[in-house]
Amino acid sequence: LVFYTDGIVETTDTSGEQFGVARLDTIVSQCQSDPHQIVSALLTAVDQFAAGVAATDDRTVVAGRVL
């Protein structure tokens, strides 16, 4: 289960392209349902994608496992 704010998917790179839901889905699917790995991987990927472009919105991710 992953919750995220629009600041994650609307993060832009130096050309103005948004991070987007497709990239988010790809990263989440690679993390094998590990909540800590999901949060870490997403925040790292967003930071790398932004390549120094300042955030214009909050970037929040919450992940958990349903038992």
PDB file of C-alpha atoms in Angstrom:
ATOM      1  CA  LEU A   1       0.000   0.000   0.000  1.00  0.00           C
ATOM      2  CA  VAL A   2       1.589   3.284  -1.105  1.00  0.00           C
ATOM      3  CA  PHE A   3       0.318   6.808  -0.526  1.00  0.00           C
ATOM      4  CA  TYR A   4       2.054   9.779  -2.108  1.00  0.00           C
ATOM      5  CA  THR A   5       1.420  13.462  -2.639  1.00  0.00           C
ATOM      6  CA  ASP A   6       1.194  15.048  -6.057  1.00  0.00           C
ATOM      7  CA  GLY A   7       4.597  16.589  -5.445  1.00  0.00           C
ATOM      8  CA  ILE A   8       6.122  13.175  -6.187  1.00  0.00           C
ATOM      9  CA  VAL A   9       4.602  12.601  -9.630  1.00  0.00           C
ATOM     10  CA  GLU A  10       4.666  16.301 -10.563  1.00  0.00           C
ATOM     11  CA  THR A  11       8.385  16.717  -9.848  1.00  0.00           C
ATOM     12  CA  THR A  12      10.016  18.120 -12.980  1.00  0.00           C
ATOM     13  CA  ASP A  13      13.446  17.650 -14.478  1.00  0.00           C
ATOM     14  CA  THR A  14      15.572  20.324 -16.117  1.00  0.00           C
ATOM     15  CA  SER A  15      13.514  20.119 -19.349  1.00  0.00           C
ATOM     16  CA  GLY A  16      10.162  20.423 -17.530  1.00  0.00           C
ATOM     17  CA  GLU A  17       9.161  16.766 -17.910  1.00  0.00           C
ATOM     18  CA  GLN A  18       7.230  15.364 -14.927  1.00  0.00           C
ATOM     19  CA  PHE A  19       8.309  12.270 -12.998  1.00  0.00           C
ATOM     20  CA  GLY A  20       4.864  10.784 -13.560  1.00  0.00           C
ATOM     21  CA  VAL A  21       2.865   7.800 -12.395  1.00  0.00           C
ATOM     22  CA  ALA A  22       4.504   5.354 -14.823  1.00  0.00           C
ATOM     23  CA  ARG A  23       7.940   5.879 -13.236  1.00  0.00           C
ATOM     24  CA  LEU A  24       6.413   5.608  -9.777  1.00  0.00           C
ATOM     25  CA  ASP A  25       4.677   2.322 -10.713  1.00  0.00           C
ATOM     26  CA  THR A  26       7.907   0.893 -12.124  1.00  0.00           C
ATOM     27  CA  ILE A  27       9.862   1.649  -8.964  1.00  0.00           C
ATOM     28  CA  VAL A  28       7.159   0.309  -6.647  1.00  0.00           C
ATOM     29  CA  SER A  29       6.891  -2.928  -8.637  1.00  0.00           C
ATOM     30  CA  GLN A  30      10.668  -3.467  -8.348  1.00  0.00           C
ATOM     31  CA  CYS A  31      10.667  -3.218  -4.544  1.00  0.00           C
ATOM     32  CA  GLN A  32       8.919  -6.526  -3.782  1.00  0.00           C
ATOM     33  CA  SER A  33       6.429  -5.033  -1.285  1.00  0.00           C
ATOM     34  CA  ASP A  34       9.100  -3.848   1.161  1.00  0.00           C
ATOM     35  CA  PRO A  35       7.735  -0.536   2.531  1.00  0.00           C
ATOM     36  CA  HIS A  36      11.148   0.812   3.594  1.00  0.00           C
ATOM     37  CA  GLN A  37      12.662  -0.012   0.224  1.00  0.00           C
ATOM     38  CA  ILE A  38       9.717   1.586  -1.617  1.00  0.00           C
ATOM     39  CA  VAL A  39      10.024   4.897   0.245  1.00  0.00           C
ATOM     40  CA  SER A  40      13.800   4.992  -0.080  1.00  0.00           C
ATOM     41  CA  ALA A  41      13.802   4.039  -3.772  1.00  0.00           C
ATOM     42  CA  LEU A  42      11.073   6.534  -4.671  1.00  0.00           C
ATOM     43  CA  LEU A  43      12.644   9.473  -2.880  1.00  0.00           C
ATOM     44  CA  THR A  44      16.053   8.664  -4.359  1.00  0.00           C
ATOM     45  CA  ALA A  45      14.617   8.328  -7.869  1.00  0.00           C
ATOM     46  CA  VAL A  46      12.704  11.600  -7.575  1.00  0.00           C
ATOM     47  CA  ASP A  47      15.808  13.443  -6.354  1.00  0.00           C
ATOM     48  CA  GLN A  48      17.912  12.013  -9.181  1.00  0.00           C
ATOM     49  CA  PHE A  49      15.203  12.790 -11.748  1.00  0.00           C
ATOM     50  CA  ALA A  50      14.911  16.406 -10.576  1.00  0.00           C
ATOM     51  CA  ALA A  51      18.682  16.828 -11.035  1.00  0.00           C
ATOM     52  CA  GLY A  52      18.829  19.869  -8.782  1.00  0.00           C
ATOM     53  CA  VAL A  53      15.553  21.494  -9.875  1.00  0.00           C
ATOM     54  CA  ALA A  54      14.037  22.978  -6.725  1.00  0.00           C
ATOM     55  CA  ALA A  55      10.836  21.409  -5.418  1.00  0.00           C
ATOM     56  CA  THR A  56       7.720  23.542  -5.847  1.00  0.00           C
ATOM     57  CA  ASP A  57       5.516  21.236  -3.758  1.00  0.00           C
ATOM     58  CA  ASP A  58       5.918  18.815  -0.882  1.00  0.00           C
ATOM     59  CA  ARG A  59       7.246  15.335  -1.637  1.00  0.00           C
ATOM     60  CA  THR A  60       5.677  12.840   0.722  1.00  0.00           C
ATOM     61  CA  VAL A  61       5.554   9.032   0.492  1.00  0.00           C
ATOM     62  CA  VAL A  62       4.011   6.609   2.988  1.00  0.00           C
ATOM     63  CA  ALA A  63       4.191   2.857   2.380  1.00  0.00           C
ATOM     64  CA  GLY A  64       2.911  -0.058   4.420  1.00  0.00           C
ATOM     65  CA  ARG A  65       2.162  -3.722   4.157  1.00  0.00           C
ATOM     66  CA  VAL A  66      -1.334  -5.105   4.584  1.00  0.00           C
ATOM     67  CA  LEU A  67      -1.326  -8.319   6.588  1.00  0.00           C
TER      68      LEU A  67
END
